[in-house]
mmCIF file of C-alpha atoms in Angstrom:
data_model
loop_
_atom_site.group_PDB
_atom_site.id
_atom_site.type_symbol
_atom_site.label_atom_id
_atom_site.label_comp_id
_atom_site.label_asym_id
_atom_site.label_seq_id
_atom_site.Cartn_x
_atom_site.Cartn_y
_atom_site.Cartn_z
ATOM 1 C CA MET A 4 79.481 87.921 112.419
ATOM 2 C CA LEU A 5 79.382 90.343 109.509
ATOM 3 C CA PRO A 6 76.146 90.550 107.526
ATOM 4 C CA SER A 7 76.043 88.697 104.239
ATOM 5 C CA VAL A 8 76.855 90.748 101.176
ATOM 6 C CA THR A 9 74.905 90.149 97.994
ATOM 7 C CA ASN A 10 77.296 89.187 95.224
ATOM 8 C CA GLN A 11 77.073 91.569 92.297
ATOM 9 C CA GLN A 12 78.059 89.878 89.055
ATOM 10 C CA ASN A 13 80.222 91.472 86.393
ATOM 11 C CA LYS A 14 81.210 94.590 88.314
ATOM 12 C CA LEU A 15 84.577 96.231 87.736
ATOM 13 C CA GLY A 16 86.369 98.819 89.861
ATOM 14 C CA LEU A 17 89.228 101.202 89.109
ATOM 15 C CA TYR A 18 91.554 102.470 91.822
ATOM 16 C CA VAL A 19 93.612 105.579 90.976
ATOM 17 C CA HIS A 20 96.503 106.249 93.345
ATOM 18 C CA TRP A 21 97.856 109.755 93.874
ATOM 19 C CA PRO A 22 100.910 109.116 96.079
ATOM 20 C CA PHE A 23 101.679 112.668 97.215
ATOM 21 C CA CYS A 24 100.886 114.356 100.536
ATOM 22 C CA LEU A 25 101.806 117.630 102.189
ATOM 23 C CA SER A 26 103.313 115.586 105.030
ATOM 24 C CA LYS A 27 103.605 111.935 106.040
ATOM 25 C CA CYS A 28 101.392 110.855 108.946
ATOM 26 C CA PRO A 29 103.292 108.835 111.580
ATOM 27 C CA TYR A 30 100.890 105.857 111.400
ATOM 28 C CA CYS A 31 100.656 105.654 107.594
ATOM 29 C CA ASP A 32 102.238 102.723 105.741
ATOM 30 C CA PHE A 33 100.673 103.546 102.366
ATOM 31 C CA ASN A 34 102.808 104.345 99.343
ATOM 32 C CA SER A 35 102.699 108.103 99.932
ATOM 33 C CA HIS A 36 105.382 110.752 99.790
ATOM 34 C CA SER A 37 105.804 114.362 100.836
ATOM 35 C CA GLN A 38 106.917 116.221 97.720
ATOM 36 C CA LYS A 39 106.703 119.943 96.997
ATOM 37 C CA GLU A 40 106.799 119.755 93.208
ATOM 38 C CA VAL A 41 105.154 117.226 90.900
ATOM 39 C CA ASP A 42 105.499 117.052 87.130
ATOM 40 C CA VAL A 43 101.756 117.129 86.516
ATOM 41 C CA LYS A 44 102.044 116.788 82.744
ATOM 42 C CA GLN A 45 104.140 113.639 82.998
ATOM 43 C CA TRP A 46 101.864 112.165 85.659
ATOM 44 C CA GLN A 47 98.830 112.663 83.441
ATOM 45 C CA ILE A 48 100.591 111.019 80.509
ATOM 46 C CA ALA A 49 101.647 108.122 82.740
ATOM 47 C CA TYR A 50 98.144 107.626 84.154
ATOM 48 C CA ILE A 51 96.525 107.458 80.722
ATOM 49 C CA SER A 52 99.236 105.214 79.320
ATOM 50 C CA GLU A 53 98.945 102.789 82.247
ATOM 51 C CA LEU A 54 95.150 102.905 82.120
ATOM 52 C CA ARG A 55 95.065 101.941 78.440
ATOM 53 C CA TRP A 56 97.640 99.208 79.010
ATOM 54 C CA MET A 57 95.796 97.726 81.999
ATOM 55 C CA ALA A 58 92.469 97.902 80.193
ATOM 56 C CA GLU A 59 93.895 95.944 77.277
ATOM 57 C CA ILE A 60 95.323 93.279 79.584
ATOM 58 C CA TYR A 61 92.008 93.010 81.423
ATOM 59 C CA LYS A 62 90.022 92.611 78.214
ATOM 60 C CA GLN A 63 92.379 89.862 77.049
ATOM 61 C CA LYS A 64 92.162 87.895 80.304
ATOM 62 C CA ALA A 65 88.665 88.532 81.622
ATOM 63 C CA GLN A 66 86.377 85.581 80.974
ATOM 64 C CA CYS A 67 83.368 87.869 81.160
ATOM 65 C CA PRO A 68 84.208 91.584 80.783
ATOM 66 C CA ALA A 69 82.478 93.645 83.448
ATOM 67 C CA THR A 70 80.732 96.970 83.605
ATOM 68 C CA LEU A 71 82.785 99.693 85.288
ATOM 69 C CA SER A 72 80.761 100.512 88.395
ATOM 70 C CA SER A 73 83.277 102.251 90.653
ATOM 71 C CA VAL A 74 86.222 104.622 90.393
ATOM 72 C CA PHE A 75 88.122 105.474 93.571
ATOM 73 C CA PHE A 76 90.725 108.253 93.734
ATOM 74 C CA GLY A 77 92.874 107.437 96.763
ATOM 75 C CA GLY A 78 96.300 108.228 98.085
ATOM 76 C CA GLY A 79 98.195 109.953 99.282
ATOM 77 C CA THR A 80 96.035 113.019 99.095
ATOM 78 C CA PRO A 81 93.901 113.059 95.923
ATOM 79 C CA THR A 82 92.662 116.592 96.568
ATOM 80 C CA LEU A 83 96.204 117.695 95.718
ATOM 81 C CA MET A 84 95.680 116.169 92.258
ATOM 82 C CA PRO A 85 94.909 118.735 89.547
ATOM 83 C CA THR A 86 91.283 118.450 88.484
ATOM 84 C CA ARG A 87 92.238 118.188 84.818
ATOM 85 C CA ILE A 88 93.849 114.801 85.512
ATOM 86 C CA ILE A 89 90.598 113.495 86.972
ATOM 87 C CA GLU A 90 88.700 114.802 83.963
ATOM 88 C CA LYS A 91 91.159 113.183 81.542
ATOM 89 C CA ILE A 92 90.976 109.824 83.328
ATOM 90 C CA LEU A 93 87.178 109.823 83.389
ATOM 91 C CA ASP A 94 86.988 110.837 79.728
ATOM 92 C CA THR A 95 89.375 108.033 78.789
ATOM 93 C CA LEU A 96 87.319 105.476 80.693
ATOM 94 C CA THR A 97 84.349 106.104 78.420
ATOM 95 C CA GLU A 98 86.531 104.975 75.500
ATOM 96 C CA LEU A 99 87.728 101.812 77.221
ATOM 97 C CA PHE A 100 84.834 100.348 79.197
ATOM 98 C CA GLU A 101 81.116 99.956 79.373
ATOM 99 C CA ILE A 102 80.105 102.387 82.118
ATOM 100 C CA ASP A 103 77.426 101.648 84.680
ATOM 101 C CA PRO A 104 74.892 104.527 84.444
ATOM 102 C CA GLU A 105 74.953 104.668 88.261
ATOM 103 C CA ILE A 106 78.739 104.523 88.556
ATOM 104 C CA GLU A 107 80.107 105.647 91.929
ATOM 105 C CA ILE A 108 83.139 107.944 91.673
ATOM 106 C CA THR A 109 84.823 108.566 95.014
ATOM 107 C CA ALA A 110 87.632 110.930 95.962
ATOM 108 C CA GLU A 111 89.404 110.959 99.290
ATOM 109 C CA ALA A 112 89.954 114.402 100.787
ATOM 110 C CA ASN A 113 91.575 115.949 103.822
ATOM 111 C CA PRO A 114 89.658 118.659 105.711
ATOM 112 C CA SER A 115 92.217 121.435 105.289
ATOM 113 C CA SER A 116 90.854 124.756 104.044
ATOM 114 C CA SER A 117 92.831 124.658 100.800
ATOM 115 C CA GLU A 118 91.610 121.166 99.911
ATOM 116 C CA THR A 119 88.013 121.915 100.888
ATOM 117 C CA LYS A 120 87.976 124.660 98.261
ATOM 118 C CA LYS A 121 88.622 122.037 95.575
ATOM 119 C CA LEU A 122 85.530 119.956 96.330
ATOM 120 C CA SER A 123 83.369 121.976 93.955
ATOM 121 C CA ALA A 124 85.860 121.436 91.129
ATOM 122 C CA PHE A 125 85.912 117.717 91.884
ATOM 123 C CA LYS A 126 82.117 117.620 91.660
ATOM 124 C CA SER A 127 82.255 119.383 88.290
ATOM 125 C CA ALA A 128 84.857 116.871 87.079
ATOM 126 C CA GLY A 129 82.497 113.964 87.780
ATOM 127 C CA VAL A 130 83.174 112.908 91.378
ATOM 128 C CA ASN A 131 79.882 112.005 93.110
ATOM 129 C CA ARG A 132 81.096 110.681 96.464
ATOM 130 C CA VAL A 133 83.667 112.080 98.897
ATOM 131 C CA SER A 134 85.512 110.352 101.720
ATOM 132 C CA LEU A 135 86.888 112.793 104.289
ATOM 133 C CA GLY A 136 89.984 111.917 106.307
ATOM 134 C CA ALA A 137 88.745 113.443 109.546
ATOM 135 C CA GLN A 138 90.378 110.814 111.858
ATOM 136 C CA SER A 139 89.141 112.421 115.086
ATOM 137 C CA LEU A 140 86.941 115.110 116.616
ATOM 138 C CA ASN A 141 89.399 115.415 119.504
ATOM 139 C CA LYS A 142 92.176 117.976 119.078
ATOM 140 C CA ASN A 143 94.601 115.989 121.243
ATOM 141 C CA THR A 144 94.063 112.877 119.118
ATOM 142 C CA LEU A 145 94.594 114.891 115.930
ATOM 143 C CA ASN A 146 97.904 116.161 117.307
ATOM 144 C CA PHE A 147 98.944 112.655 118.348
ATOM 145 C CA LEU A 148 98.149 111.342 114.853
ATOM 146 C CA GLY A 149 100.134 114.142 113.226
ATOM 147 C CA ARG A 150 97.168 115.523 111.333
ATOM 148 C CA GLY A 151 97.496 118.973 109.791
ATOM 149 C CA HIS A 152 93.928 120.126 110.394
ATOM 150 C CA ALA A 153 91.883 121.248 113.377
ATOM 151 C CA VAL A 154 88.492 120.002 114.545
ATOM 152 C CA ASP A 155 86.872 123.162 113.207
ATOM 153 C CA ASP A 156 88.291 122.376 109.751
ATOM 154 C CA ILE A 157 86.391 119.069 109.790
ATOM 155 C CA TYR A 158 83.067 120.786 110.376
ATOM 156 C CA LYS A 159 83.760 123.339 107.644
ATOM 157 C CA ALA A 160 84.791 120.616 105.195
ATOM 158 C CA LEU A 161 81.674 118.577 105.948
ATOM 159 C CA GLU A 162 79.462 121.621 105.468
ATOM 160 C CA ALA A 163 81.015 122.141 102.035
ATOM 161 C CA ALA A 164 80.767 118.433 101.170
ATOM 162 C CA PHE A 165 77.098 118.141 102.181
ATOM 163 C CA GLY A 166 76.324 121.090 99.922
ATOM 164 C CA LEU A 167 77.769 119.239 96.932
ATOM 165 C CA PHE A 168 77.416 115.483 97.422
ATOM 166 C CA GLU A 169 74.663 113.099 98.423
ATOM 167 C CA LYS A 170 77.221 110.513 99.516
ATOM 168 C CA VAL A 171 79.625 111.760 102.205
ATOM 169 C CA SER A 172 81.825 109.446 104.254
ATOM 170 C CA ALA A 173 84.439 110.167 106.907
ATOM 171 C CA ASP A 174 87.298 108.160 108.401
ATOM 172 C CA PHE A 175 88.029 107.957 112.118
ATOM 173 C CA ILE A 176 90.760 106.234 114.121
ATOM 174 C CA TYR A 177 90.428 104.904 117.651
ATOM 175 C CA GLY A 178 92.551 102.906 120.069
ATOM 176 C CA ILE A 179 95.154 105.509 120.961
ATOM 177 C CA PRO A 180 97.031 105.285 124.294
ATOM 178 C CA ASN A 181 94.925 106.013 127.378
ATOM 179 C CA GLN A 182 91.697 106.169 125.368
ATOM 180 C CA SER A 183 88.828 105.004 127.536
ATOM 181 C CA VAL A 184 85.532 103.486 126.539
ATOM 182 C CA LYS A 185 83.797 106.544 127.977
ATOM 183 C CA ASN A 186 85.876 109.010 125.952
ATOM 184 C CA TRP A 187 85.347 107.094 122.713
ATOM 185 C CA GLN A 188 81.634 106.793 123.447
ATOM 186 C CA ASN A 189 81.431 110.580 123.795
ATOM 187 C CA GLU A 190 83.288 111.076 120.520
ATOM 188 C CA LEU A 191 81.053 108.563 118.744
ATOM 189 C CA ALA A 192 78.046 110.556 119.950
ATOM 190 C CA GLN A 193 79.553 113.618 118.274
ATOM 191 C CA ILE A 194 80.254 111.631 115.103
ATOM 192 C CA LEU A 195 76.645 110.484 114.969
ATOM 193 C CA CYS A 196 75.524 114.118 114.992
ATOM 194 C CA LEU A 197 77.449 114.805 111.761
ATOM 195 C CA GLY A 198 74.784 113.224 109.546
ATOM 196 C CA LEU A 199 77.185 111.060 107.532
ATOM 197 C CA SER A 200 75.871 108.424 105.149
ATOM 198 C CA HIS A 201 78.953 106.252 105.671
ATOM 199 C CA ILE A 202 81.505 105.937 108.484
ATOM 200 C CA SER A 203 84.872 104.199 108.425
ATOM 201 C CA ALA A 204 86.182 103.500 111.933
ATOM 202 C CA TYR A 205 89.662 102.001 112.099
ATOM 203 C CA GLN A 206 91.606 100.602 115.015
ATOM 204 C CA LEU A 207 95.043 102.188 115.242
ATOM 205 C CA THR A 208 97.632 99.602 114.262
ATOM 206 C CA ILE A 209 101.404 99.953 114.268
ATOM 207 C CA GLU A 210 102.699 99.019 110.824
ATOM 208 C CA PRO A 211 106.343 98.346 109.834
ATOM 209 C CA GLY A 212 108.004 101.221 108.038
ATOM 210 C CA THR A 213 106.035 103.937 109.829
ATOM 211 C CA GLN A 214 107.237 106.551 112.306
ATOM 212 C CA PHE A 215 105.054 104.935 114.947
ATOM 213 C CA PHE A 216 106.734 101.575 114.318
ATOM 214 C CA THR A 217 110.167 103.113 114.933
ATOM 215 C CA ARG A 218 108.944 104.797 118.082
ATOM 216 C CA SER A 219 107.304 101.601 119.335
ATOM 217 C CA LYS A 220 110.608 99.761 118.920
ATOM 218 C CA ARG A 221 112.113 102.332 121.266
ATOM 219 C CA GLY A 222 109.560 101.358 123.891
ATOM 220 C CA GLU A 223 106.808 103.922 123.397
ATOM 221 C CA ILE A 224 103.255 102.707 123.974
ATOM 222 C CA LEU A 225 101.257 104.034 121.031
ATOM 223 C CA THR A 226 97.982 102.079 121.246
ATOM 224 C CA CYS A 227 95.648 101.065 124.035
ATOM 225 C CA ASN A 228 95.830 97.484 125.284
ATOM 226 C CA GLU A 229 94.043 94.662 123.469
ATOM 227 C CA ASN A 230 91.231 94.266 125.998
ATOM 228 C CA ILE A 231 90.272 97.933 125.754
ATOM 229 C CA MET A 232 90.614 97.804 121.964
ATOM 230 C CA THR A 233 88.131 94.922 121.919
ATOM 231 C CA ASP A 234 85.702 96.911 124.070
ATOM 232 C CA LEU A 235 86.072 99.919 121.761
ATOM 233 C CA TYR A 236 85.315 97.809 118.694
ATOM 234 C CA LYS A 237 82.197 96.314 120.290
ATOM 235 C CA LEU A 238 81.063 99.763 121.404
ATOM 236 C CA THR A 239 81.606 101.180 117.905
ATOM 237 C CA THR A 240 79.634 98.429 116.202
ATOM 238 C CA ASN A 241 76.804 98.403 118.727
ATOM 239 C CA LEU A 242 76.355 102.170 118.931
ATOM 240 C CA LEU A 243 76.498 102.742 115.185
ATOM 241 C CA SER A 244 74.142 99.822 114.585
ATOM 242 C CA GLU A 245 71.652 101.225 117.068
ATOM 243 C CA ASN A 246 71.711 104.469 115.093
ATOM 244 C CA GLY A 247 71.100 103.031 111.646
ATOM 245 C CA TYR A 248 74.604 102.211 110.421
ATOM 246 C CA GLU A 249 75.085 98.632 109.249
ATOM 247 C CA LEU A 250 78.483 96.979 109.643
ATOM 248 C CA TYR A 251 79.018 95.563 106.147
ATOM 249 C CA GLU A 252 82.792 95.161 106.232
ATOM 250 C CA ILE A 253 85.423 94.947 108.984
ATOM 251 C CA SER A 254 85.687 98.694 109.646
ATOM 252 C CA ASN A 255 82.953 100.205 107.476
ATOM 253 C CA TYR A 256 79.432 101.174 108.479
ATOM 254 C CA ALA A 257 76.729 102.532 106.200
ATOM 255 C CA ARG A 258 73.177 103.738 106.239
ATOM 256 C CA PRO A 259 70.795 101.767 103.971
ATOM 257 C CA ASP A 260 71.764 102.091 100.283
ATOM 258 C CA PHE A 261 75.017 103.919 101.097
ATOM 259 C CA ARG A 262 77.526 101.073 101.181
ATOM 260 C CA CYS A 263 80.702 102.009 99.335
ATOM 261 C CA GLN A 264 80.531 100.214 95.997
ATOM 262 C CA HIS A 265 84.313 100.110 95.730
ATOM 263 C CA ASN A 266 84.588 98.388 99.104
ATOM 264 C CA LEU A 267 82.040 95.822 97.958
ATOM 265 C CA ILE A 268 84.067 95.017 94.851
ATOM 266 C CA TYR A 269 87.063 94.145 97.043
ATOM 267 C CA TRP A 270 84.913 92.403 99.642
ATOM 268 C CA ASN A 271 83.225 90.199 97.025
ATOM 269 C CA ALA A 272 86.526 89.433 95.269
ATOM 270 C CA GLN A 273 85.302 90.987 92.044
ATOM 271 C CA ASP A 274 87.473 92.449 89.293
ATOM 272 C CA TRP A 275 89.406 95.636 89.763
ATOM 273 C CA ILE A 276 92.265 97.534 88.149
ATOM 274 C CA GLY A 277 94.782 99.775 89.918
ATOM 275 C CA ILE A 278 96.858 102.542 88.350
ATOM 276 C CA GLY A 279 99.291 105.076 89.762
#
């Protein structure tokens, strides 16, 4: 059973979706697209227009307007988003909402060298939490998942992130074909050595509309069997718990005081707005 989550009254979250990636991962069913050129000016105009429109609708319908306590830049690949768009969005929010003085502003990032270089600019723009799409510390798993970075890139990205942010999270995927409990236990031991304040560990699932879904329909086995997947989940929860990470949501584990505030807004069915 998951631990109880204290309900936080009158909290509001904003999700900002940047739908562009350098390439489409074979397991991803998010609204993301590989596109070389983006009309940045028009996207910024569209974001601000939609933000003002959604804010007005929210204020008309909300029985008790909330304090904005979380902004989450997701995707897609938000580190491909020009920093000036982030700055413009955050500036506009101060006009539209009451802002929690301890607001959590998260940006997802991939650990490629080019995106790692942008972390400092994101910090300057107002981002105070980063979520790194590591996915695995095993090079074979990274290749299987179609990731464009190497294991060494993850360590370099984390070194840069730790130098800038107090709150650093990373995503990992498990349950690939032929993955054993022993192998995942060894990788978890490596993950624990990273010093993360928050860990997201997701079971690989085959979603309609993905490359993996098409391949699975052709007969390819792309996940481990259900019994092993169950063992991997239990191992993940037990090992992380033993090392100070509390399971506070289905796939999210945090050290004390480092739960993702945006996750909690969803988990507690509180108010949120999405743009992009």
